[in-house]
CSV table of C-alpha atoms in Angstrom, one decimal:
chain,number,residue,atom,x,y,z
A,1,ASP,CA,99.1,93.2,103.0
A,2,GLN,CA,97.0,94.1,99.7
A,3,GLN,CA,93.8,96.0,100.6
A,4,VAL,CA,93.4,97.0,97.5
A,5,LYS,CA,93.6,93.7,95.1
A,6,GLN,CA,92.8,93.7,91.8
A,7,ASN,CA,93.8,89.9,90.5
A,8,SER,CA,93.5,90.0,86.7
A,9,PRO,CA,96.9,90.9,85.8
A,10,SER,CA,95.4,91.3,81.9
A,11,LEU,CA,92.7,91.7,80.3
A,12,SER,CA,92.3,91.4,76.2
A,13,VAL,CA,89.0,92.3,74.2
A,14,GLN,CA,87.7,93.2,71.0
A,15,GLU,CA,86.9,96.7,69.7
A,16,GLY,CA,83.7,97.7,70.3
A,17,ARG,CA,82.8,95.3,73.2
A,18,ILE,CA,82.8,96.1,77.0
A,19,SER,CA,85.5,96.0,79.2
A,20,ILE,CA,85.0,95.4,82.9
A,21,LEU,CA,88.0,95.6,85.5
A,22,ASN,CA,87.5,94.2,88.4
A,23,CYS,CA,89.3,95.2,91.8
A,24,ASP,CA,88.6,94.2,95.7
A,25,TYR,CA,89.6,95.9,98.7
A,26,THR,CA,90.4,95.0,102.2
A,27,ASN,CA,89.8,97.9,104.4
A,28,SER,CA,86.1,98.6,105.5
A,29,MET,CA,87.5,102.0,106.4
A,30,PHE,CA,87.7,103.0,102.5
A,31,ASP,CA,85.1,105.2,101.3
A,32,TYR,CA,86.2,106.6,98.3
A,33,PHE,CA,87.4,105.3,95.0
A,34,LEU,CA,89.4,105.9,91.6
A,35,TRP,CA,90.6,104.4,88.9
A,36,TYR,CA,93.7,105.6,87.3
A,37,LYS,CA,94.7,105.1,83.8
A,38,LYS,CA,98.3,104.7,82.9
A,39,TYR,CA,100.3,104.6,79.1
A,40,PRO,CA,104.1,103.5,79.2
A,41,ALA,CA,106.3,106.0,80.5
A,42,GLU,CA,103.4,108.1,81.5
A,43,GLY,CA,102.2,109.3,85.2
A,44,PRO,CA,98.5,107.7,85.9
A,45,THR,CA,95.8,110.1,84.9
A,46,PHE,CA,92.7,110.2,86.9
A,47,LEU,CA,89.7,108.6,85.1
A,48,ILE,CA,86.6,108.0,87.0
A,49,SER,CA,85.7,107.9,91.1
A,50,ILE,CA,83.0,107.1,93.1
A,51,SER,CA,82.1,107.6,96.4
A,52,SER,CA,80.8,104.9,99.2
A,53,ILE,CA,77.1,106.5,98.8
A,54,LYS,CA,76.8,106.0,95.9
A,55,ASP,CA,76.4,102.6,93.7
A,56,LYS,CA,77.3,103.8,90.4
A,57,ASN,CA,79.1,106.8,88.6
A,58,GLU,CA,79.2,107.0,85.4
A,59,ASP,CA,81.3,109.2,82.6
A,60,GLY,CA,81.0,108.6,79.1
A,61,ARG,CA,81.6,105.4,78.1
A,62,PHE,CA,83.2,104.6,81.5
A,63,THR,CA,81.1,103.2,84.2
A,64,VAL,CA,82.4,102.5,87.9
A,65,PHE,CA,80.1,100.3,90.2
A,66,LEU,CA,80.5,99.9,93.9
A,67,ASN,CA,79.2,96.8,95.6
A,68,LYS,CA,80.3,97.8,99.4
A,69,SER,CA,78.9,94.7,101.4
A,70,ALA,CA,81.4,92.8,98.7
A,71,LYS,CA,84.1,94.9,98.8
A,72,HIS,CA,84.2,95.0,95.3
A,73,LEU,CA,84.3,97.7,92.4
A,74,SER,CA,84.0,97.2,88.6
A,75,LEU,CA,85.2,99.8,86.1
A,76,HIS,CA,82.8,99.2,82.8
A,77,ILE,CA,83.7,100.6,79.1
A,78,VAL,CA,81.8,100.4,76.6
A,79,PRO,CA,82.6,100.2,73.3
A,80,SER,CA,86.1,99.7,74.2
A,81,GLN,CA,88.1,101.4,71.8
A,82,PRO,CA,92.1,100.9,70.6
A,83,GLY,CA,92.8,103.9,72.3
A,84,ASP,CA,91.9,102.8,75.9
A,85,SER,CA,94.6,99.8,76.0
A,86,ALA,CA,96.7,100.8,79.1
A,87,VAL,CA,97.2,99.7,82.7
A,88,TYR,CA,94.3,100.8,85.1
A,89,PHE,CA,95.2,101.2,88.3
A,90,CYS,CA,91.8,101.1,91.4
A,91,ALA,CA,92.9,103.2,94.3
A,92,ALA,CA,90.9,103.7,97.5
A,93,LYS,CA,91.2,106.2,100.4
A,94,GLU,CA,89.5,106.9,103.2
A,95,LEU,CA,87.8,110.2,103.2
A,96,THR,CA,88.4,111.4,106.8
A,97,GLY,CA,91.7,110.1,108.6
A,98,GLY,CA,93.4,108.3,106.2
A,99,GLY,CA,96.0,111.1,105.9
A,100,ASN,CA,94.7,111.8,102.0
A,101,LYS,CA,96.4,109.1,100.5
A,102,LEU,CA,95.8,106.6,97.9
A,103,THR,CA,96.0,102.9,98.5
A,104,PHE,CA,96.5,101.2,95.0
A,105,GLY,CA,95.7,98.0,93.4
A,106,THR,CA,98.8,96.3,91.2
A,107,GLY,CA,97.1,97.1,87.9
A,108,THR,CA,95.6,95.3,85.2
A,109,GLN,CA,96.2,95.6,81.5
A,110,LEU,CA,94.0,96.3,78.9
A,111,LYS,CA,94.0,95.2,75.4
A,112,VAL,CA,91.6,96.7,73.0
A,113,GLU,CA,92.1,94.6,69.6
A,114,LEU,CA,90.9,95.3,66.6
B,1,GLY,CA,104.3,123.4,81.3
B,2,ALA,CA,101.2,123.1,82.2
B,3,GLY,CA,102.0,119.8,84.2
B,4,VAL,CA,103.9,118.2,86.5
B,5,SER,CA,107.4,117.9,85.7
B,6,GLN,CA,109.9,115.7,87.3
B,7,SER,CA,113.3,114.8,86.6
B,8,PRO,CA,115.9,113.3,86.5
B,9,ARG,CA,113.5,111.0,83.7
B,10,TYR,CA,116.0,108.2,84.0
B,11,LYS,CA,119.1,107.7,87.1
B,12,VAL,CA,121.5,105.1,87.3
B,13,ALA,CA,123.3,104.8,90.5
B,14,LYS,CA,126.0,103.0,91.8
B,15,ARG,CA,124.6,101.3,95.4
B,16,GLY,CA,125.7,103.6,98.2
B,17,GLN,CA,125.1,106.6,96.3
B,18,ASP,CA,123.2,109.2,97.0
B,19,VAL,CA,120.1,110.7,94.9
B,20,ALA,CA,118.0,113.5,94.1
B,21,LEU,CA,114.9,113.4,92.1
B,22,ARG,CA,112.8,116.7,91.6
B,23,CYS,CA,109.2,117.6,91.5
B,24,ASP,CA,107.8,120.6,90.0
B,25,PRO,CA,104.0,120.8,90.9
B,26,ILE,CA,101.3,122.3,88.8
B,27,SER,CA,101.5,126.1,89.9
B,28,GLY,CA,99.0,126.8,93.1
B,29,HIS,CA,98.6,123.7,94.0
B,30,VAL,CA,98.6,123.2,97.3
B,31,SER,CA,98.7,119.3,97.8
B,32,LEU,CA,101.8,117.5,96.5
B,33,PHE,CA,102.5,113.7,97.2
B,34,TRP,CA,105.3,110.6,96.6
B,35,TYR,CA,105.1,107.6,95.5
B,36,GLN,CA,107.0,104.4,94.8
B,37,GLN,CA,106.3,102.1,91.7
B,38,ALA,CA,108.1,99.3,91.7
B,39,LEU,CA,108.5,96.5,88.4
B,40,GLY,CA,104.8,94.9,88.4
B,41,GLN,CA,103.4,96.9,91.1
B,42,GLY,CA,100.9,100.3,92.0
B,43,PRO,CA,101.8,102.9,93.6
B,44,GLU,CA,102.5,102.8,97.0
B,45,PHE,CA,102.5,106.1,98.9
B,46,LEU,CA,105.7,107.8,100.4
B,47,THR,CA,104.8,111.3,102.0
B,48,TYR,CA,102.6,114.2,101.7
B,49,PHE,CA,103.0,117.6,101.6
B,50,GLN,CA,100.6,120.6,102.5
B,51,ASN,CA,102.1,123.5,101.0
B,52,GLU,CA,105.7,123.3,103.2
B,53,ALA,CA,104.1,121.0,105.4
B,54,GLN,CA,105.1,117.8,105.9
B,55,LEU,CA,102.1,115.9,107.4
B,56,ASP,CA,102.6,112.3,106.6
B,57,LYS,CA,105.5,110.3,106.1
B,58,SER,CA,104.7,107.3,107.0
B,59,GLY,CA,105.2,105.3,104.0
B,60,LEU,CA,109.1,106.1,103.7
B,61,PRO,CA,110.7,103.1,103.6
B,62,SER,CA,114.2,103.3,105.8
B,63,ASP,CA,115.3,106.8,107.3
B,64,ARG,CA,117.4,107.0,104.1
B,65,PHE,CA,114.7,108.6,102.3
B,66,PHE,CA,114.1,112.8,103.0
B,67,ALA,CA,111.8,114.8,101.1
B,68,GLU,CA,110.9,118.1,101.9
B,69,ARG,CA,109.3,120.9,99.6
B,70,PRO,CA,110.6,124.6,101.6
B,71,GLU,CA,109.0,126.7,99.8
B,72,GLY,CA,105.8,125.1,99.1
B,73,SER,CA,106.3,124.6,95.4
B,74,VAL,CA,109.3,122.4,94.2
B,75,SER,CA,109.7,119.2,95.9
B,76,THR,CA,112.9,117.0,96.6
B,77,LEU,CA,113.1,113.4,97.2
B,78,LYS,CA,116.4,112.5,98.8
B,79,ILE,CA,117.6,109.1,99.1
B,80,GLN,CA,120.7,108.5,101.0
B,81,ARG,CA,123.0,105.3,100.3
B,82,THR,CA,121.1,104.1,97.8
B,83,GLN,CA,120.1,99.9,97.4
B,84,GLN,CA,119.0,97.9,95.3
B,85,GLU,CA,116.0,97.2,96.1
B,86,ASP,CA,115.4,101.0,96.1
B,87,SER,CA,115.2,100.0,92.2
B,88,ALA,CA,111.4,101.8,91.1
B,89,VAL,CA,109.6,104.7,89.2
B,90,TYR,CA,109.4,107.5,91.5
B,91,LEU,CA,105.8,109.6,90.8
B,92,CYS,CA,105.1,112.8,91.9
B,93,ALA,CA,101.8,114.1,92.2
B,94,SER,CA,99.9,117.0,93.2
B,95,SER,CA,96.4,118.4,93.7
B,96,PRO,CA,94.6,121.6,94.0
B,97,THR,CA,93.0,121.6,97.0
B,98,SER,CA,94.2,120.9,100.9
B,99,GLY,CA,91.2,118.8,101.2
B,100,VAL,CA,90.8,114.8,100.9
B,101,GLY,CA,88.3,114.3,98.5
B,102,GLY,CA,90.8,116.1,95.5
B,103,GLU,CA,92.0,114.5,92.2
B,104,LEU,CA,95.8,114.1,92.0
B,105,PHE,CA,97.4,115.0,88.8
B,106,PHE,CA,100.8,113.0,88.0
B,107,GLY,CA,103.8,113.4,86.9
B,108,GLU,CA,106.0,111.1,84.3
B,109,GLY,CA,108.2,109.5,87.1
B,110,SER,CA,111.9,109.5,87.4
B,111,ARG,CA,112.8,106.0,87.1
B,112,LEU,CA,116.3,105.0,89.5
B,113,THR,CA,118.2,102.0,88.8
B,114,VAL,CA,120.8,100.8,91.1
B,115,LEU,CA,123.4,98.7,90.2
């Protein structure tokens, strides 16, 4: 069963506009969430994270929102740039009892067009 | 180099062959993880080491998969009698902490194709 779901396999956005990537999870024990970015032929790189005690975390152009009651998080990128074109993975973990492992979604391919 | 290094980058094996994939983590990183990423999927957890101790191997799909990190540094993932379903990218990641909040630094992966 897919405990972390990214239901949009792809997203296309114009340069300068906002990109919104969504992620849903089913495991209520998850209490720490991360977004990773992956370029072709490279490993995923950490982008931003959020703890379940917060509902928002911001880092420059990137903001992650967490709605714990809905088991939903989203990544906002504004303004979007062509270099943001990549696959974005949502990941989740249990800070206690989870064995230190991340559970990933299937990814969303973001394309930022000129 | 400063990052996580994996070798080989690409491996083609005939069904039934054994393969060994190597991971050289960032120097001093305590934690090391192996993930398997099938085509079109997200990375899936295989196993986790804290120094030389394998603390979690719950994600290894069968007893054909074996991982070790004997000196708490370099790790090897071995797959015996490879099957076509083993075709995937194998990602290694390391983290400087043993705590659960640490960010993971991933290598570029080893792409295994089993014919």
